[in-house]
Coordinates of C-alpha atoms in Angstrom, one line a residue:
Chain A
M1 CA -77.7 -60.0 109.1
L2 CA -75.8 -57.2 107.3
L3 CA -73.7 -59.6 105.3
D4 CA -76.7 -61.3 103.8
L5 CA -78.1 -57.9 102.9
L6 CA -74.8 -57.0 101.2
G7 CA -74.9 -60.3 99.4
Y8 CA -78.3 -59.6 98.0
I9 CA -77.1 -56.2 96.8
G10 CA -74.3 -57.9 95.0
I11 CA -76.7 -60.3 93.3
A12 CA -79.1 -57.5 92.3
V13 CA -76.3 -55.4 90.8
F14 CA -74.8 -58.3 88.8
A15 CA -78.3 -59.5 87.7
A16 CA -79.0 -55.9 86.5
S17 CA -75.9 -55.9 84.4
G18 CA -76.7 -59.2 82.9
A19 CA -80.3 -58.2 82.2
L20 CA -79.2 -54.9 80.5
V21 CA -76.9 -56.9 78.2
G22 CA -79.9 -59.2 77.4
V23 CA -82.1 -56.2 76.6
H24 CA -79.5 -54.8 74.2
R25 CA -79.2 -58.2 72.5
R26 CA -83.0 -58.1 72.0
L27 CA -83.7 -61.2 74.0
D28 CA -87.3 -61.8 75.1
L29 CA -88.5 -61.3 78.7
F30 CA -87.6 -64.8 79.7
G31 CA -84.1 -64.6 78.0
V32 CA -83.5 -61.3 79.8
C33 CA -84.4 -62.9 83.1
V34 CA -82.3 -66.0 82.5
V35 CA -79.2 -64.0 81.6
G36 CA -79.8 -61.6 84.5
I37 CA -80.4 -64.3 87.1
T38 CA -77.5 -66.4 85.8
T39 CA -75.1 -63.5 86.0
G40 CA -76.3 -62.7 89.5
I41 CA -76.1 -66.2 91.0
G42 CA -73.6 -67.8 88.5
G43 CA -70.5 -66.9 90.6
G44 CA -72.0 -68.4 93.7
I45 CA -73.0 -71.6 91.9
I46 CA -69.5 -72.1 90.4
R47 CA -68.1 -71.5 93.9
D48 CA -70.4 -74.2 95.4
L49 CA -69.5 -76.6 92.6
L50 CA -65.8 -76.1 93.3
L51 CA -66.3 -76.6 97.0
G52 CA -68.7 -79.5 96.8
I53 CA -71.7 -77.8 98.2
H54 CA -74.7 -79.8 96.7
P55 CA -77.0 -78.6 95.5
P56 CA -75.6 -75.0 95.2
T57 CA -77.2 -72.6 97.8
S58 CA -78.6 -70.4 95.1
L59 CA -80.6 -73.3 93.6
D60 CA -81.7 -74.7 96.9
T61 CA -83.1 -71.6 98.7
W62 CA -85.3 -68.8 97.5
P63 CA -83.7 -65.5 98.4
N64 CA -80.9 -65.3 95.8
I65 CA -83.0 -66.2 92.8
T66 CA -85.8 -64.0 93.9
V67 CA -83.5 -61.0 94.1
G68 CA -82.0 -61.8 90.7
F69 CA -85.4 -62.1 89.2
F70 CA -86.8 -58.8 90.4
A71 CA -83.6 -57.0 89.5
S72 CA -83.9 -58.4 86.0
L73 CA -87.5 -57.5 85.8
A74 CA -86.8 -54.0 86.8
V75 CA -84.2 -53.6 84.1
F76 CA -86.5 -55.1 81.5
G77 CA -89.2 -52.5 82.4
A78 CA -86.9 -49.5 83.0
H79 CA -83.9 -50.0 80.8
R80 CA -84.4 -46.7 79.1
Q81 CA -83.6 -45.0 82.4
M82 CA -80.5 -47.1 82.9
G83 CA -78.3 -45.0 80.6
K84 CA -78.6 -42.1 83.0
V85 CA -77.4 -44.2 86.0
R86 CA -74.5 -45.9 84.2
R87 CA -72.0 -44.4 86.5
G88 CA -74.0 -45.6 89.5
V89 CA -74.2 -49.1 88.0
L90 CA -70.4 -49.2 87.6
V91 CA -69.9 -48.2 91.2
L92 CA -72.4 -50.8 92.5
D93 CA -70.9 -53.4 90.2
A94 CA -67.5 -52.7 91.7
F95 CA -69.0 -53.0 95.1
G96 CA -70.7 -56.3 94.2
M97 CA -67.4 -57.6 92.8
G98 CA -65.5 -56.7 96.0
L99 CA -68.2 -58.3 98.2
F100 CA -68.3 -61.5 96.2
A101 CA -64.5 -61.8 96.3
S102 CA -64.5 -61.4 100.1
T103 CA -67.5 -63.6 100.8
G104 CA -66.3 -66.3 98.3
A105 CA -62.9 -66.5 100.0
T106 CA -64.5 -66.6 103.4
I107 CA -66.8 -69.5 102.4
A108 CA -63.9 -71.4 100.8
L109 CA -61.8 -71.1 103.9
A110 CA -64.8 -72.2 106.0
S111 CA -65.1 -75.3 103.8
G112 CA -61.6 -76.3 104.8
G113 CA -59.9 -75.1 101.6
S114 CA -56.2 -74.0 101.7
A115 CA -55.1 -70.3 101.6
L116 CA -54.6 -70.6 97.9
S117 CA -58.0 -72.0 97.2
G118 CA -59.5 -69.2 99.3
A119 CA -57.8 -66.6 97.1
L120 CA -58.6 -68.3 93.8
I121 CA -62.2 -69.4 94.6
G122 CA -63.0 -65.9 96.0
T123 CA -61.7 -64.4 92.8
T124 CA -63.7 -66.9 90.7
T125 CA -66.8 -66.1 92.7
A126 CA -66.4 -62.5 91.9
V127 CA -65.8 -62.8 88.1
A128 CA -67.6 -66.0 87.0
G129 CA -71.0 -64.4 86.7
G130 CA -69.8 -61.8 84.3
V131 CA -67.9 -64.5 82.3
I132 CA -71.0 -66.6 82.0
R133 CA -73.0 -63.6 80.9
D134 CA -70.5 -62.8 78.1
V135 CA -70.2 -66.4 76.9
L136 CA -74.0 -66.8 76.8
V137 CA -74.3 -63.7 74.6
N138 CA -71.3 -64.8 72.5
E139 CA -68.8 -62.2 73.4
V140 CA -65.2 -62.4 74.5
P141 CA -65.4 -62.0 78.3
L142 CA -64.9 -58.4 79.3
L143 CA -62.6 -59.3 82.1
L144 CA -60.1 -60.7 79.6
H145 CA -59.7 -57.5 77.5
R146 CA -60.8 -54.4 79.2
D147 CA -59.4 -52.5 82.3
L148 CA -58.6 -53.9 85.7
Y149 CA -61.3 -56.2 86.9
A150 CA -60.1 -59.6 88.1
L151 CA -56.9 -58.2 89.8
P152 CA -59.0 -56.2 92.3
A153 CA -61.0 -59.3 93.0
L154 CA -57.8 -61.2 93.6
L155 CA -56.7 -58.5 96.0
G156 CA -59.9 -58.6 98.0
A157 CA -59.9 -62.4 98.2
S158 CA -56.2 -62.4 99.2
T159 CA -56.9 -59.9 101.9
V160 CA -59.5 -62.2 103.5
V161 CA -57.0 -65.1 103.4
F162 CA -54.3 -62.8 104.9
A163 CA -56.7 -61.8 107.7
D164 CA -57.4 -65.5 108.3
V165 CA -53.7 -66.3 108.5
L166 CA -53.3 -63.5 111.1
A167 CA -56.3 -65.0 113.0
L168 CA -58.2 -61.6 112.8
P169 CA -62.0 -61.8 113.3
E170 CA -63.7 -62.9 110.1
N171 CA -65.6 -59.6 109.8
V172 CA -62.4 -57.7 109.6
G173 CA -61.2 -59.6 106.6
L174 CA -64.6 -59.3 104.9
V175 CA -64.8 -55.5 105.4
V176 CA -61.2 -54.7 104.5
G177 CA -61.2 -57.1 101.6
T178 CA -64.4 -55.7 100.2
V179 CA -63.2 -52.1 100.6
L180 CA -59.8 -52.8 99.0
A181 CA -61.2 -54.7 96.0
T182 CA -63.9 -52.1 95.4
G183 CA -61.6 -49.2 95.9
L184 CA -58.9 -50.5 93.5
R185 CA -61.6 -51.2 90.9
L186 CA -63.0 -47.7 91.2
L187 CA -59.5 -46.2 91.2
A188 CA -58.8 -48.1 88.0
L189 CA -62.0 -46.9 86.4
W190 CA -61.4 -43.3 87.4
R191 CA -57.8 -43.2 86.3
K192 CA -58.4 -45.4 83.3
W193 CA -55.7 -47.8 84.4
N194 CA -55.0 -50.7 82.2
L195 CA -52.5 -53.5 82.2
P196 CA -49.9 -53.6 79.4
L197 CA -50.6 -55.4 76.1
A198 CA -47.9 -57.5 74.4
R199 CA -46.0 -55.5 71.9
N200 CA -45.0 -56.0 68.3
L201 CA -47.7 -58.4 67.5
P202 CA -47.1 -60.5 64.4
V203 CA -49.8 -60.2 61.7
L204 CA -52.1 -63.1 62.1
Chain B
M1 CA -41.5 -88.1 91.0
L2 CA -41.2 -88.4 87.3
L3 CA -45.0 -88.3 86.8
D4 CA -45.4 -85.0 88.6
L5 CA -42.7 -83.5 86.5
L6 CA -44.4 -84.8 83.3
G7 CA -47.6 -83.4 84.6
Y8 CA -46.1 -79.9 85.0
I9 CA -44.7 -80.1 81.5
G10 CA -48.2 -80.8 80.2
I11 CA -49.6 -77.8 82.1
A12 CA -46.8 -75.6 80.9
V13 CA -47.4 -76.5 77.3
F14 CA -51.1 -76.1 77.4
A15 CA -50.7 -72.8 79.3
A16 CA -48.3 -71.6 76.6
S17 CA -50.8 -72.4 73.9
G18 CA -53.6 -70.5 75.7
A19 CA -51.3 -67.5 76.4
L20 CA -50.3 -67.4 72.7
V21 CA -54.0 -67.3 71.7
G22 CA -54.5 -64.5 74.3
V23 CA -51.6 -62.5 72.9
H24 CA -53.0 -62.7 69.4
R25 CA -56.4 -61.6 70.6
R26 CA -54.7 -58.6 72.1
L27 CA -55.7 -59.3 75.7
D28 CA -53.8 -57.4 78.4
L29 CA -51.2 -59.1 80.6
F30 CA -53.8 -60.3 83.1
G31 CA -56.1 -61.6 80.4
V32 CA -53.2 -63.5 78.8
C33 CA -52.3 -65.1 82.1
V34 CA -55.9 -65.9 82.8
V35 CA -56.4 -67.7 79.5
G36 CA -53.0 -69.4 79.8
I37 CA -53.5 -70.6 83.3
T38 CA -57.1 -71.7 82.6
T39 CA -56.0 -73.6 79.5
G40 CA -53.3 -75.3 81.5
I41 CA -55.3 -76.3 84.6
G42 CA -58.8 -76.3 83.1
G43 CA -58.7 -80.0 82.1
G44 CA -57.7 -81.1 85.6
I45 CA -60.3 -78.9 87.2
I46 CA -63.1 -80.4 85.1
R47 CA -61.8 -83.8 85.9
D48 CA -61.9 -83.1 89.6
L49 CA -65.4 -81.7 89.4
L50 CA -66.6 -84.8 87.6
L51 CA -64.9 -87.1 90.2
G52 CA -66.1 -85.1 93.2
I53 CA -62.6 -83.9 94.3
H54 CA -63.3 -80.7 96.2
P55 CA -61.7 -78.3 95.9
P56 CA -59.9 -79.2 92.7
T57 CA -56.3 -79.9 93.2
S58 CA -55.1 -77.2 90.9
L59 CA -57.0 -74.6 93.0
D60 CA -55.9 -76.0 96.3
T61 CA -52.1 -76.4 95.9
W62 CA -49.5 -74.1 94.4
P63 CA -47.5 -76.1 91.9
N64 CA -49.9 -76.3 89.0
I65 CA -51.0 -72.7 88.9
T66 CA -47.4 -71.5 89.4
V67 CA -46.3 -73.5 86.4
G68 CA -49.2 -72.2 84.4
F69 CA -48.4 -68.6 85.4
F70 CA -44.8 -68.6 84.5
A71 CA -45.5 -70.4 81.2
S72 CA -48.0 -67.6 80.4
L73 CA -45.6 -64.9 81.4
A74 CA -42.9 -66.4 79.3
V75 CA -45.2 -66.4 76.2
F76 CA -46.3 -62.8 77.0
G77 CA -42.6 -61.7 77.0
A78 CA -41.3 -63.8 74.2
H79 CA -44.2 -64.4 71.9
R80 CA -42.3 -63.1 68.9
Q81 CA -39.9 -66.0 69.2
M82 CA -42.8 -68.4 69.4
G83 CA -43.4 -68.5 65.6
K84 CA -40.0 -70.1 65.1
V85 CA -40.8 -72.9 67.5
R86 CA -44.3 -73.7 66.4
R87 CA -43.4 -77.2 65.4
G88 CA -41.9 -77.7 68.8
V89 CA -45.0 -76.4 70.4
L90 CA -47.2 -78.8 68.5
V91 CA -45.0 -81.8 69.5
L92 CA -45.1 -80.7 73.1
D93 CA -48.9 -80.1 72.9
A94 CA -49.3 -83.6 71.6
F95 CA -47.2 -84.9 74.5
G96 CA -49.2 -82.9 77.0
M97 CA -52.5 -84.2 75.5
G98 CA -51.2 -87.9 75.8
L99 CA -50.1 -87.4 79.3
F100 CA -53.3 -85.8 80.5
A101 CA -55.4 -88.5 78.9
S102 CA -53.4 -91.2 80.7
T103 CA -53.1 -89.5 84.1
G104 CA -56.8 -88.4 83.9
A105 CA -57.9 -92.0 83.3
T106 CA -55.6 -93.3 86.1
I107 CA -57.0 -90.8 88.6
A108 CA -60.6 -91.6 87.5
L109 CA -60.0 -95.3 88.0
A110 CA -58.3 -94.6 91.4
S111 CA -61.4 -92.7 92.4
G112 CA -63.5 -95.8 91.9
G113 CA -64.9 -94.9 88.5
S114 CA -66.0 -97.6 86.0
A115 CA -63.8 -98.5 83.0
L116 CA -66.1 -96.3 80.8
S117 CA -65.7 -93.3 83.1
G118 CA -61.9 -93.9 83.1
A119 CA -61.8 -93.7 79.3
L120 CA -64.2 -90.7 79.1
I121 CA -62.9 -88.7 82.0
G122 CA -59.3 -89.2 80.7
T123 CA -60.3 -87.9 77.3
T124 CA -62.1 -85.0 78.9
T125 CA -59.1 -84.1 80.9
A126 CA -57.0 -84.0 77.8
V127 CA -59.3 -81.9 75.7
A128 CA -61.1 -79.7 78.2
G129 CA -58.4 -77.1 78.6
G130 CA -58.3 -76.4 74.9
V131 CA -62.1 -76.2 74.7
I132 CA -62.3 -73.7 77.5
R133 CA -59.6 -71.6 75.8
D134 CA -61.5 -71.5 72.5
V135 CA -64.9 -70.8 74.1
L136 CA -63.3 -67.9 76.2
V137 CA -61.9 -66.3 73.1
N138 CA -65.1 -66.9 71.2
E139 CA -64.1 -69.5 68.7
V140 CA -65.5 -72.9 67.7
P141 CA -63.3 -75.3 69.6
L142 CA -60.5 -76.5 67.4
L143 CA -61.0 -80.1 68.4
L144 CA -64.4 -80.0 66.8
H145 CA -63.3 -79.1 63.3
R146 CA -59.7 -79.7 62.6
D147 CA -57.6 -82.8 62.4
L148 CA -57.4 -85.7 64.8
Y149 CA -57.2 -84.6 68.4
A150 CA -59.7 -86.1 70.7
L151 CA -59.5 -89.6 69.1
P152 CA -55.8 -90.0 70.2
A153 CA -56.8 -88.8 73.6
L154 CA -59.5 -91.5 73.7
L155 CA -57.0 -94.1 72.6
G156 CA -54.6 -93.1 75.4
A157 CA -57.2 -93.1 78.1
S158 CA -58.6 -96.5 76.8
T159 CA -55.2 -98.0 76.9
V160 CA -54.9 -97.1 80.6
V161 CA -58.2 -98.7 81.3
F162 CA -57.2 -101.8 79.3
A163 CA -54.0 -102.1 81.3
D164 CA -56.0 -101.8 84.4
V165 CA -58.4 -104.6 83.3
L166 CA -55.3 -106.8 82.6
A167 CA -54.0 -105.9 86.1
L168 CA -50.8 -104.6 84.7
P169 CA -48.8 -102.2 86.9
E170 CA -50.2 -98.7 86.8
N171 CA -47.0 -97.2 85.3
V172 CA -47.3 -99.5 82.3
G173 CA -50.7 -98.2 81.4
L174 CA -49.5 -94.6 81.9
V175 CA -46.4 -94.9 79.7
V176 CA -48.0 -97.0 77.0
G177 CA -51.1 -94.8 77.0
T178 CA -49.1 -91.6 76.8
V179 CA -46.9 -93.0 74.0
L180 CA -49.9 -94.2 71.9
A181 CA -51.9 -91.1 72.3
T182 CA -48.9 -88.8 71.5
G183 CA -47.8 -91.0 68.7
L184 CA -51.2 -91.1 67.0
R185 CA -51.5 -87.4 67.3
L186 CA -48.1 -86.7 65.8
L187 CA -48.8 -89.2 63.0
A188 CA -52.1 -87.5 62.2
L189 CA -50.3 -84.1 62.1
W190 CA -47.5 -85.4 60.0
R191 CA -49.7 -87.3 57.5
K192 CA -52.4 -84.6 57.6
W193 CA -55.0 -87.2 58.5
N194 CA -58.5 -86.0 58.9
L195 CA -61.8 -87.6 59.6
P196 CA -64.4 -87.5 56.9
L197 CA -67.0 -84.6 56.5
A198 CA -70.6 -85.3 55.8
R199 CA -71.2 -85.0 52.1
N200 CA -73.8 -83.2 50.0
L201 CA -74.6 -80.6 52.5
P202 CA -77.8 -78.8 52.0
V203 CA -77.6 -75.0 51.6
L204 CA -78.4 -73.5 55.0
Chain C
M1 CA -88.5 -100.0 82.5
L2 CA -90.6 -97.6 80.5
L3 CA -89.0 -94.6 82.0
D4 CA -85.5 -95.7 81.0
L5 CA -86.7 -96.2 77.5
L6 CA -88.2 -92.7 77.5
G7 CA -85.0 -91.4 78.8
Y8 CA -83.1 -93.0 75.9
I9 CA -85.5 -91.4 73.4
G10 CA -84.8 -88.0 74.9
I11 CA -81.1 -88.5 74.6
A12 CA -81.4 -89.8 71.1
V13 CA -83.5 -86.8 70.0
F14 CA -81.2 -84.2 71.6
A15 CA -78.1 -85.9 70.2
A16 CA -79.7 -85.9 66.8
S17 CA -80.3 -82.1 67.1
G18 CA -76.7 -81.5 68.1
A19 CA -75.3 -83.7 65.4
L20 CA -77.4 -81.9 62.8
V21 CA -76.0 -78.6 63.9
G22 CA -72.5 -80.1 63.7
V23 CA -73.1 -81.4 60.2
H24 CA -74.2 -77.9 59.1
R25 CA -71.1 -76.4 60.7
R26 CA -69.1 -78.8 58.6
L27 CA -67.5 -80.6 61.5
D28 CA -65.8 -83.9 60.8
L29 CA -67.3 -87.2 61.9
F30 CA -65.7 -87.0 65.3
G31 CA -66.8 -83.4 65.9
V32 CA -70.4 -84.3 64.8
C33 CA -70.4 -87.2 67.3
V34 CA -68.9 -85.0 70.1
V35 CA -71.4 -82.2 69.6
G36 CA -74.2 -84.8 69.3
I37 CA -73.3 -86.9 72.4
T38 CA -72.6 -83.7 74.4
T39 CA -76.0 -82.3 73.5
G40 CA -77.7 -85.6 74.4
I41 CA -76.0 -86.3 77.7
G42 CA -74.9 -82.7 78.7
G43 CA -78.1 -81.9 80.6
G44 CA -77.8 -85.0 82.7
I45 CA -74.1 -84.4 83.5
I46 CA -74.8 -80.8 84.6
R47 CA -77.7 -82.2 86.8
D48 CA -75.3 -84.7 88.4
L49 CA -72.7 -82.1 89.0
L50 CA -75.2 -79.9 90.7
L51 CA -76.5 -82.8 92.8
G52 CA -73.0 -84.1 93.7
I53 CA -73.4 -87.4 91.9
H54 CA -69.8 -88.5 91.0
P55 CA -69.0 -89.5 88.4
P56 CA -72.0 -88.4 86.4
T57 CA -74.2 -91.4 85.4
S58 CA -73.8 -90.7 81.7
L59 CA -70.0 -91.0 82.0
D60 CA -70.1 -94.0 84.3
T61 CA -72.4 -96.4 82.5
W62 CA -72.7 -97.4 78.8
P63 CA -76.4 -96.9 77.8
N64 CA -76.6 -93.1 77.6
I65 CA -73.5 -92.5 75.6
T66 CA -74.2 -95.5 73.3
V67 CA -77.6 -94.1 72.4
G68 CA -76.1 -90.6 71.8
F69 CA -73.4 -92.1 69.6
F70 CA -75.7 -94.0 67.3
A71 CA -78.1 -91.2 67.1
S72 CA -75.2 -88.9 66.0
L73 CA -73.9 -91.5 63.6
A74 CA -77.4 -91.8 62.0
V75 CA -77.6 -88.1 61.5
F76 CA -74.1 -88.0 60.0
G77 CA -75.1 -90.6 57.5
A78 CA -78.6 -89.6 56.8
H79 CA -78.7 -85.8 57.3
R80 CA -80.0 -85.2 53.8
Q81 CA -83.2 -86.9 54.8
M82 CA -83.5 -84.9 58.0
G83 CA -85.0 -81.8 56.3
K84 CA -88.1 -83.8 55.4
V85 CA -88.6 -84.8 59.0
R86 CA -87.9 -81.4 60.6
R87 CA -91.4 -81.2 62.0
G88 CA -91.0 -84.7 63.5
V89 CA -87.7 -83.7 65.1
L90 CA -89.3 -80.6 66.7
V91 CA -92.1 -82.8 68.2
L92 CA -89.6 -85.3 69.5
D93 CA -87.4 -82.5 70.8
A94 CA -90.4 -81.1 72.7
F95 CA -91.0 -84.5 74.1
G96 CA -87.4 -85.0 75.1
M97 CA -87.4 -81.6 76.8
G98 CA -90.5 -82.4 78.8
L99 CA -89.1 -85.8 79.8
F100 CA -85.8 -84.3 80.9
A101 CA -87.5 -81.6 82.9
S102 CA -89.6 -84.2 84.8
T103 CA -86.9 -86.8 85.3
G104 CA -84.4 -84.1 86.3
A105 CA -86.8 -82.7 88.9
T106 CA -87.6 -86.3 90.2
I107 CA -83.9 -87.1 90.6
A108 CA -83.2 -83.8 92.3
L109 CA -86.0 -84.4 94.9
A110 CA -84.8 -88.0 95.4
S111 CA -81.3 -86.6 96.2
G112 CA -82.8 -84.6 99.0
G113 CA -83.0 -81.2 97.3
S114 CA -85.6 -78.6 98.2
A115 CA -88.7 -78.0 96.1
L116 CA -87.0 -75.0 94.6
S117 CA -84.0 -77.0 93.6
G118 CA -86.3 -79.7 92.1
A119 CA -87.9 -77.1 89.8
L120 CA -84.6 -75.3 88.9
I121 CA -82.5 -78.4 88.4
G122 CA -85.2 -80.1 86.4
T123 CA -85.4 -77.1 84.1
T124 CA -81.6 -77.0 83.9
T125 CA -81.5 -80.6 82.9
A126 CA -84.0 -80.0 80.1
V127 CA -82.2 -76.9 78.6
A128 CA -78.5 -77.4 79.4
G129 CA -77.8 -79.8 76.5
G130 CA -79.0 -77.3 74.0
V131 CA -77.1 -74.4 75.6
I132 CA -73.8 -76.5 75.5
R133 CA -74.5 -77.2 71.8
D134 CA -75.0 -73.6 71.0
V135 CA -72.0 -72.4 73.0
L136 CA -69.8 -75.1 71.4
V137 CA -70.7 -73.9 67.9
N138 CA -70.4 -70.3 68.9
E139 CA -74.0 -69.2 68.8
V140 CA -76.2 -67.3 71.2
P141 CA -78.2 -70.1 72.8
L142 CA -81.5 -70.5 71.1
L143 CA -83.4 -70.7 74.3
L144 CA -82.4 -67.1 75.0
H145 CA -83.9 -65.5 72.0
R146 CA -86.4 -67.6 70.2
D147 CA -89.9 -68.8 71.2
L148 CA -91.0 -70.4 74.4
Y149 CA -88.6 -73.1 75.4
A150 CA -87.4 -72.9 79.0
L151 CA -90.8 -71.8 80.4
P152 CA -92.4 -75.1 79.4
A153 CA -89.5 -76.9 81.0
L154 CA -90.0 -74.9 84.2
L155 CA -93.7 -75.8 84.1
G156 CA -92.9 -79.5 83.8
A157 CA -90.4 -79.5 86.6
S158 CA -92.7 -77.5 88.8
T159 CA -95.5 -80.0 88.2
V160 CA -93.3 -82.8 89.5
V161 CA -92.5 -80.8 92.6
F162 CA -96.1 -80.0 93.1
A163 CA -97.1 -83.7 92.8
D164 CA -94.4 -84.5 95.3
V165 CA -95.7 -81.9 97.8
L166 CA -99.2 -83.4 97.4
A167 CA -97.6 -86.8 98.1
L168 CA -98.9 -88.2 94.8
P169 CA -97.1 -91.3 93.4
E170 CA -93.9 -90.4 91.6
N171 CA -95.1 -91.7 88.3
V172 CA -98.1 -89.3 88.3
G173 CA -95.8 -86.3 88.6
L174 CA -93.5 -87.7 85.9
V175 CA -96.3 -88.3 83.4
V176 CA -98.3 -85.1 84.0
G177 CA -95.1 -83.0 84.1
T178 CA -93.9 -84.5 80.8
V179 CA -97.3 -84.0 79.2
L180 CA -97.7 -80.4 80.3
A181 CA -94.2 -79.4 79.4
T182 CA -94.3 -81.1 76.0
G183 CA -97.8 -79.8 75.4
L184 CA -97.1 -76.2 76.2
R185 CA -94.0 -76.3 74.0
L186 CA -95.9 -77.7 71.0
L187 CA -98.7 -75.2 71.6
A188 CA -96.1 -72.4 71.5
L189 CA -94.6 -73.7 68.3
W190 CA -98.0 -74.2 66.7
R191 CA -99.4 -70.8 67.7
K192 CA -96.0 -69.1 67.2
W193 CA -96.2 -67.7 70.8
N194 CA -93.3 -65.5 71.9
L195 CA -92.6 -63.6 75.0
P196 CA -92.4 -59.8 74.7
L197 CA -89.3 -57.9 73.9
A198 CA -88.3 -54.8 75.7
R199 CA -89.5 -51.8 73.7
N200 CA -87.8 -48.6 72.6
L201 CA -84.4 -49.9 72.6
P202 CA -81.6 -47.3 72.6
V203 CA -79.3 -47.4 69.6
L204 CA -76.2 -49.3 70.8

């Protein structure tokens, strides 16, 4: 099924981003794979915990973790070539984020969650992997302090919920949600959009 | 209901404390709201995960997140005035902590948990939001190394359990637990009470 | 039952390692106990969350937390003597890790998880306490960047799963899994084995 394939692409891309951070932090092969796989499947695991799906799909079946493992391994072996494809990675990452937001929201609604939980759990699915990655390597999560990331995820998940309220076919919400989230993220990257900071900060 | 209202006050106060930390870390508007809301509703989400309430109430219904959002927004806009009310924030924070400890313990007991789980999950509810806030912004959680915080929470939650064992009306445990936890916390702040450190530390 | 006793030893050892880190970070008595207990029972709580056991056993019954508390207290009081027994602590820690990997995998299989979830949740049980400890005190988790730790855990958990597939008695898997995991970990410590790092790192 196309959706599964897209899901694997999302996991691979997120795993690659985690593995690359691990390589730069000089983790060993296992550490790189752990950070990579965790980043790739972490969002889905958090989603399943919130929805009461036990054990989480990514821990219970092979495909997700296999994809995350090979993506991490590829980065470990070929990280020197990664610099050249950084723009490509950012585009794929935006696509993975959009996809996770939409699929996360869809799964939350299918589990009987409210419209709100669809939007919030979808967003959480999209951003949690990156937060886990950053906390593991001891950094303030990127999503908290650089450019627009979680807002596009919220847009994508909300689109899925909106399509559900309108009783549109599930695939419509998935596709439109993914396109909107990915598109807004790419637009924000391209135009260097940022949200405002609080002004006149007191000296700490 | 009075208890719901008190619960919202607790969320608002915790969210404000998280948002203030976010402002000082120079997060953007979204980051400030994310840290604020997470701090406000994080304790309740962890509580629901531990008790198997899926999806967590704070993600499934509007009031909690709405309260957290507006409290964060208020801090983002008015953080310069916050310094003047720091003492007020500490008092409100103590009150929120006491309330979360008592309500967390009550909900745990109502979910069929043992007396021990009531005391521990109540305490966890009271302190988890602050721990999440500190981990997100990459600091050693305050509760681990400064003044008495978790112990008053444990006292409040244990009071609720004790009232339950005595078959007192639920509201008695809630009120007395909240008052005791809040009171001990304020007393500790006022008298600058601290627990002892280990002595004669070896050089690391 | 012997297994329960072994489980308590594992909790005590992990709690001691967490408490020792807390003492060195100059946390107060409560902070030391919180980090110690959390390190000791954290792996089991994560395991129960993943498996949908609510509330987690360690929060619902007394023995685990009591063991963690007294182990932490002992370290707080006697940390100056700990340096002399560092080798002993490492051996006990390796044993605790092996035991948690095996028991975690056994419990996951008993909860109806797949072979994969047995291996992964067993490994998670063995390493999660240490990760929580390191994140709490704001360090990059040890397991990510120093010597072989998670791989022996994976070996132990996989052994349990393999024994289950072969329909061997549960105790066989438990014992062989614990011995293999502990043995590989000790061998790695003794021979200073490490996994490879990625080479030719770009300057960051």
